[in-house]
mmCIF file of C-alpha atoms in Angstrom:
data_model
loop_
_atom_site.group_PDB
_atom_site.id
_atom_site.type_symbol
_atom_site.label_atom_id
_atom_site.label_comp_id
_atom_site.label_asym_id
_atom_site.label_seq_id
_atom_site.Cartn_x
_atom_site.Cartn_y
_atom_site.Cartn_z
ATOM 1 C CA UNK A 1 121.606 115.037 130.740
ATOM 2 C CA UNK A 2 122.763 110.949 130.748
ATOM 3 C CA UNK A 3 124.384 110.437 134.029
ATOM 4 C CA UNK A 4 127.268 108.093 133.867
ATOM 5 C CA UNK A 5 125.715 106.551 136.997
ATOM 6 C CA UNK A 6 122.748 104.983 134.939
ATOM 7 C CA UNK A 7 124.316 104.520 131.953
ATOM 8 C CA UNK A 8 124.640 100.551 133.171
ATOM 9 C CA UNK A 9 121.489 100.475 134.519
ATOM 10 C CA UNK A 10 119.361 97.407 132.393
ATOM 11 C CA UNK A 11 116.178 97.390 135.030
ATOM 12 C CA UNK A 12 113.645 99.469 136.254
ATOM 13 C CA UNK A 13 111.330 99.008 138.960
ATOM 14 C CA UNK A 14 108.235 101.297 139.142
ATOM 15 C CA UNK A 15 106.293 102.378 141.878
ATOM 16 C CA UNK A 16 102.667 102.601 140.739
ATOM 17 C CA UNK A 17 100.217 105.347 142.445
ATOM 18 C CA UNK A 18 101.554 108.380 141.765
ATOM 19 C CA UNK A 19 104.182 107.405 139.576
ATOM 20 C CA UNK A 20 102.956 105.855 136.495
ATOM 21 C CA UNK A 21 99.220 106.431 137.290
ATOM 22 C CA UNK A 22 97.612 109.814 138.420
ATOM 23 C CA UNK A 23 95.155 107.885 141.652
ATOM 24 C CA UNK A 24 95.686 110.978 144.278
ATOM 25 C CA UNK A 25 92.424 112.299 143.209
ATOM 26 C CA UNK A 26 90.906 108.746 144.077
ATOM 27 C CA UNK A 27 93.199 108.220 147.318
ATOM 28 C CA UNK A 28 92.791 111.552 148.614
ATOM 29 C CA UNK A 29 88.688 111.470 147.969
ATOM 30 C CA UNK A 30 88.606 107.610 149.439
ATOM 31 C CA UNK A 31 90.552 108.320 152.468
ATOM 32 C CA UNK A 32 88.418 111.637 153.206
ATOM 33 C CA UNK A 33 84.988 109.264 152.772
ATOM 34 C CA UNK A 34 86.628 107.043 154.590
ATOM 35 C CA UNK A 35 87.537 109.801 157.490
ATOM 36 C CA UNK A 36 84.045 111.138 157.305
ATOM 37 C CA UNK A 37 81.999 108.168 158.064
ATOM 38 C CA UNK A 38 84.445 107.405 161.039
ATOM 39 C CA UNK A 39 86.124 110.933 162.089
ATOM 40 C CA UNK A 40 83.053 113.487 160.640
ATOM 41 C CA UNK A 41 84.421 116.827 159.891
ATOM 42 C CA UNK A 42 88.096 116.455 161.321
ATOM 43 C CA UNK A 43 90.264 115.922 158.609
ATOM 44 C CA UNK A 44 91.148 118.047 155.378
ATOM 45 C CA UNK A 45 92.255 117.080 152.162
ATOM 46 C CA UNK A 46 95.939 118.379 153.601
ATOM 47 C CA UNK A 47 95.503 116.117 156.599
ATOM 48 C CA UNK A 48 94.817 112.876 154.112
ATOM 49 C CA UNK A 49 97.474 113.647 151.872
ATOM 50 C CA UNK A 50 100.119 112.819 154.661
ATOM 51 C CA UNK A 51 98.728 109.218 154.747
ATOM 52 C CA UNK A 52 99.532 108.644 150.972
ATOM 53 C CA UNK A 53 102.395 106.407 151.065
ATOM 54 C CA UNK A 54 101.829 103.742 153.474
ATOM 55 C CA UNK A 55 99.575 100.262 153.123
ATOM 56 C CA UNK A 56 96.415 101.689 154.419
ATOM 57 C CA UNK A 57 96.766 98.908 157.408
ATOM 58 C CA UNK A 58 99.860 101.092 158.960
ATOM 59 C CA UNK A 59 97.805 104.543 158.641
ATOM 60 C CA UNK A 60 94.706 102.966 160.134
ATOM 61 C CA UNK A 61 96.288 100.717 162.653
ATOM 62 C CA UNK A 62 97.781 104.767 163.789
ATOM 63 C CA UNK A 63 94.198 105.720 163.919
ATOM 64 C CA UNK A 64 92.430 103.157 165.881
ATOM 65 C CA UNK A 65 94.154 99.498 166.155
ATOM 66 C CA UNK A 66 90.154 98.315 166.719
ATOM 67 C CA UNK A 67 88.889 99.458 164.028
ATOM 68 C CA UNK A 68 91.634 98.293 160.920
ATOM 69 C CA UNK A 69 89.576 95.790 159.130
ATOM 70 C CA UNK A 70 86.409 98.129 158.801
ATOM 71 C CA UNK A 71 88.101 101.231 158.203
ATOM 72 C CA UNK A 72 89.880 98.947 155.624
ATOM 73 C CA UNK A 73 86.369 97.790 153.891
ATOM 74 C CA UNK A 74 84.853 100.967 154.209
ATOM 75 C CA UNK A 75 87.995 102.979 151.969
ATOM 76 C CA UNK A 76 88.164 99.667 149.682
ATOM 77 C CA UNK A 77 84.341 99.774 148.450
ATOM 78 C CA UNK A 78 84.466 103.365 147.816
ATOM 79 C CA UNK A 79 87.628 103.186 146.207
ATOM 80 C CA UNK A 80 86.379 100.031 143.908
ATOM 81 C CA UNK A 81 83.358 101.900 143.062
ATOM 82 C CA UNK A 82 85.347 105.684 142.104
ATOM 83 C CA UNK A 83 88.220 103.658 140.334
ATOM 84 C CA UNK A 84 87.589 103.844 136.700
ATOM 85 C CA UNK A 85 85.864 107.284 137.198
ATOM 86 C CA UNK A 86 89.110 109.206 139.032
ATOM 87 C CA UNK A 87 91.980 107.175 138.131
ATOM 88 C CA UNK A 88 94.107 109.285 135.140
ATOM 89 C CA UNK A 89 96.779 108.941 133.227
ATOM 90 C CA UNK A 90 100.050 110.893 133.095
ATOM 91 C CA UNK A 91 101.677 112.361 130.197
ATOM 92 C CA UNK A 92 104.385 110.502 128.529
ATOM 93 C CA UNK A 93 104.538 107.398 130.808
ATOM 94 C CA UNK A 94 102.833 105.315 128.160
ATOM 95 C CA UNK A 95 105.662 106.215 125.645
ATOM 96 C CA UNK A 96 108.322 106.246 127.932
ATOM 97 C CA UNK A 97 107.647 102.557 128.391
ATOM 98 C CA UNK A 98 107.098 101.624 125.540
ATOM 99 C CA UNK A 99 110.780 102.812 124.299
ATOM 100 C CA UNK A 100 112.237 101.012 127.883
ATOM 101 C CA UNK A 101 110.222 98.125 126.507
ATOM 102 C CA UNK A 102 111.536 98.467 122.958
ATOM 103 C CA UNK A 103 115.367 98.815 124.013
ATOM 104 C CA UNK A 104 115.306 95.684 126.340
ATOM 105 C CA UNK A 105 115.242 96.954 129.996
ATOM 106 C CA UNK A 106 113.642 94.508 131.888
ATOM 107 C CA UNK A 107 110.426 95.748 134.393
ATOM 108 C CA UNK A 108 108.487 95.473 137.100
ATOM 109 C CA UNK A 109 105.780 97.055 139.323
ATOM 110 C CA UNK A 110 106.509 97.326 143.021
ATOM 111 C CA UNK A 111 103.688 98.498 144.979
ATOM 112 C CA UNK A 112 102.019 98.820 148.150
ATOM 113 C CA UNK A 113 98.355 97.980 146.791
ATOM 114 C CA UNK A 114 97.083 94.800 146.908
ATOM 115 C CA UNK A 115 97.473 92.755 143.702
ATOM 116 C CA UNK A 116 93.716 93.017 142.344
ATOM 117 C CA UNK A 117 93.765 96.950 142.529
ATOM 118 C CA UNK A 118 97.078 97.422 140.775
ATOM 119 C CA UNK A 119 96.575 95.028 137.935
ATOM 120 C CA UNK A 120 93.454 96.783 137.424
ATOM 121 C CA UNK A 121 95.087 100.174 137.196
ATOM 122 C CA UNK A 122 97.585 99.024 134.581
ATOM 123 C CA UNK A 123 94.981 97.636 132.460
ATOM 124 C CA UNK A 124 92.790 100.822 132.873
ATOM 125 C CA UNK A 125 95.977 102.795 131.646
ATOM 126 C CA UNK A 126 96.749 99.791 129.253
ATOM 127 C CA UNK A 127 100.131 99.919 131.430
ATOM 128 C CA UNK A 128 99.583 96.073 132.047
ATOM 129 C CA UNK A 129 101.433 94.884 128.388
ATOM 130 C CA UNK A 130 104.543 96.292 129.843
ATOM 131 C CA UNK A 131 104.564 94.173 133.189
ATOM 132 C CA UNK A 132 105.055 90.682 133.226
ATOM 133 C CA UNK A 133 106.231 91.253 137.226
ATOM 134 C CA UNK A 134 104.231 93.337 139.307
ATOM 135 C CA UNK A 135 105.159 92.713 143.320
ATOM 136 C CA UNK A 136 102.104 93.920 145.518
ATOM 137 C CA UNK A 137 101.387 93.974 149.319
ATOM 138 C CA UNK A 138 100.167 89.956 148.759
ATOM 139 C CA UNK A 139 103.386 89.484 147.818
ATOM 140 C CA UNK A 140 105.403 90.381 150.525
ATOM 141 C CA UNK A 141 105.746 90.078 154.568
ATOM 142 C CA UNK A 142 107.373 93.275 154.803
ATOM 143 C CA UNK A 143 106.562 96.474 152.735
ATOM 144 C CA UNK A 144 108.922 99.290 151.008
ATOM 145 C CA UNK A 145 110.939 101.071 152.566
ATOM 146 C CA UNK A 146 111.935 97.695 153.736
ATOM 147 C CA UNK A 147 114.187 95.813 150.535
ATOM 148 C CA UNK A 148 112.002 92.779 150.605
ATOM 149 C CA UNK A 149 109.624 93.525 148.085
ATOM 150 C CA UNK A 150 112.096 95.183 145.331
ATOM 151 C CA UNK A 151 114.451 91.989 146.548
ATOM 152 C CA UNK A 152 111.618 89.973 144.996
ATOM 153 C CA UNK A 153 111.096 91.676 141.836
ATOM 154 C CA UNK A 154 114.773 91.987 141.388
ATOM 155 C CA UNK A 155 114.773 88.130 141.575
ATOM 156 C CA UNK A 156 111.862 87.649 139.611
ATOM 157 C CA UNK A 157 113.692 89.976 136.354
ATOM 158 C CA UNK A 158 117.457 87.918 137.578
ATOM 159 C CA UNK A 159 118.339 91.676 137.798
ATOM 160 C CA UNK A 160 121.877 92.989 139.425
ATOM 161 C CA UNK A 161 120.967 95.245 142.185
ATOM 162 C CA UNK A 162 123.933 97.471 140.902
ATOM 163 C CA UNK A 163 122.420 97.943 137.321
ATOM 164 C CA UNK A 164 118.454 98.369 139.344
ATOM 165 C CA UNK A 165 116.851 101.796 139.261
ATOM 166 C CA UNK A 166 113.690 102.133 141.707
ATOM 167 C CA UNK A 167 111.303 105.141 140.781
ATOM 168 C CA UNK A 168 108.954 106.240 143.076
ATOM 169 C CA UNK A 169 107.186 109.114 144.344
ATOM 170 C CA UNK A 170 106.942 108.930 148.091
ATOM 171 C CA UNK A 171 110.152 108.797 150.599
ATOM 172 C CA UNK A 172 109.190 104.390 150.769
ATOM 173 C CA UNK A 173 109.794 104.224 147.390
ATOM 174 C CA UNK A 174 113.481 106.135 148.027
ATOM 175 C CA UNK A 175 114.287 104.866 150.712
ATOM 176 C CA UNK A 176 113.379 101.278 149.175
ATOM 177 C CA UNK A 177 115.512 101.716 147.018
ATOM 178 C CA UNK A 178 118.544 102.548 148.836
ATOM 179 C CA UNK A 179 117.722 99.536 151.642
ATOM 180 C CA UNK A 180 117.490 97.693 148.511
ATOM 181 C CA UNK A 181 120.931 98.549 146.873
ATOM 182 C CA UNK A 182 119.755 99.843 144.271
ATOM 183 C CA UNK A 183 119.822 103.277 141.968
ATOM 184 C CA UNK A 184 116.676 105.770 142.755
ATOM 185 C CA UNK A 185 114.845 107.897 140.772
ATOM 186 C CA UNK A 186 112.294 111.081 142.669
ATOM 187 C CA UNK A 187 109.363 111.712 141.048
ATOM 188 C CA UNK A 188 108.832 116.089 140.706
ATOM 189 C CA UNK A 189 105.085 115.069 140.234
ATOM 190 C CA UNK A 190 104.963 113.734 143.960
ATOM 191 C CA UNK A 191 102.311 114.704 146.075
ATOM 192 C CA UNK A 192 104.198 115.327 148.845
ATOM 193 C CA UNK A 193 106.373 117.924 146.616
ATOM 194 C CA UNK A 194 109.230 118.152 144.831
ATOM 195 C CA UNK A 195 111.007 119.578 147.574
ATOM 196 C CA UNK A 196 110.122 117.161 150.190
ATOM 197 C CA UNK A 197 111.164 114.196 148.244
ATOM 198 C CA UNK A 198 114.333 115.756 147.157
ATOM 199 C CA UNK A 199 115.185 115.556 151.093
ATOM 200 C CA UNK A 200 115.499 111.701 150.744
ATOM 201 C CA UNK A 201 118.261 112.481 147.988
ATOM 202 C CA UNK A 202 117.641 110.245 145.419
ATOM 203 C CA UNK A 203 120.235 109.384 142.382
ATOM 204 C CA UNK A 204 117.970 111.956 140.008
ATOM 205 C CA UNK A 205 114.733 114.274 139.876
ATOM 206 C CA UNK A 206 112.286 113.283 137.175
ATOM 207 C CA UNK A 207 110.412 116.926 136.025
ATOM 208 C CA UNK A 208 108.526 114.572 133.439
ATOM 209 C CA UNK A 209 108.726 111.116 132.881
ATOM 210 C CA UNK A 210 110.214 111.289 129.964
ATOM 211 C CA UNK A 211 113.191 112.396 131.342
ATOM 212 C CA UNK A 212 114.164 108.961 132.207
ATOM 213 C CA UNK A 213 115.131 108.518 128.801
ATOM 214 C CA UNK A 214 117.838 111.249 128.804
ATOM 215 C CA UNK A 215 119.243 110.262 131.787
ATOM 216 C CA UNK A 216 119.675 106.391 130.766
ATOM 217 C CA UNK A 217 120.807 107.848 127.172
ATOM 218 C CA UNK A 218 117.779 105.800 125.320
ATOM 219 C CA UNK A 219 117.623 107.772 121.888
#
């Protein structure tokens, strides 16, 4: 399963919802509150899962350009309050890092959350150790799939955007990655489906994330 393609590759940069942490419960049931108080009874779980991606300014500035800052406030409190209770973890990313970690790739987080949120994802997950780099929407002007943020972790590791992988689940994250110059990994876990990312064509399909390991040839 080790693609020759990889075998060079000496950094990784992770997208975090979806990818290392299991949040769609807690996006999904945030952005349906969220919908409710402001749109009662017009959207469906289905309907909210197409606005997982994206910072939350873009999908509510496509809503109602008046109303971005409360809509914003209103999905952030509930989504502060849920956190701890919805947020999971997925099987094998903890000990997929931790051999990454052990074998001396170099890391980083690259994520359209703000900073405050992520961090405390990681910790919940105990991800955090792993991550001296994490590049959130503070961080940036411009957000994946535009290069700027993986740009900035890249520079942060002094990585080689020729030995970079960029795993993600959502089309940003693939797309991000090719803007970017980089190697991409899909996500078979995505939200949006297996098949639908596939359509963005990245480098390789993860079925589990321990798969990474194969493919980089980590014993």
């Amino acid at each position: 399963m080790i693609n020759k393609e990889l075998k060079t590759i000496d950094t990784i940069l992770f997208d975090l919802d979806g990818t290392l942490i299991n949040t769609i419960e807690l996006i999904v049931a945030s952005f349906l509150h969220t919908m409710e108080h402001y749109y009662p009874g017009k959207y469906t779980r289905e309907d909210v899962i197409t606005f997982i991606g994206p910072p939350l300014s873009e999908t509510f500035t496509n809503l109602d350009p008046s109303k971005v800052e409360e809509m914003t406030k209103t999905y952030r409190t509930y989504n502060h309050a849920k956190h701890d209770e919805l947020v999971k973890e997925y099987e094998g990313v903890y000990e997929t890092l931790e051999k990454l970690e052990e074998k001396g790739y170099k890391m980083a987080i690259v994520t359209t959350k703000s900073r405050g949120t992520a961090v405390r994802g990681l910790e919940l997950m105990k991800l955090d150790k792993f991550f001296d780099v994490v590049v959130s929407l503070d961080e940036v002007e411009n957000y994946k799939p535009h290069p700027e943020p993986l740009e900035k972790a890249m520079a942060a590791l002094q990585a080689d955007r020729s030995k970079t992988l960029m795993v993600g689940d959502s089309k940003h994250d693939i797309l991000g990655g090719k803007n970017a110059g980089t190697k991409t990994a899909g996500v078979a876990w995505s939200i949006q489906g297996k098949e639908s990312l596939q359509t963005y064509e990245p480098d390789i399909m993860l079925d589990t994330m321990p798969e990474l390991l194969h493919y980089l040839g980590v014993e």
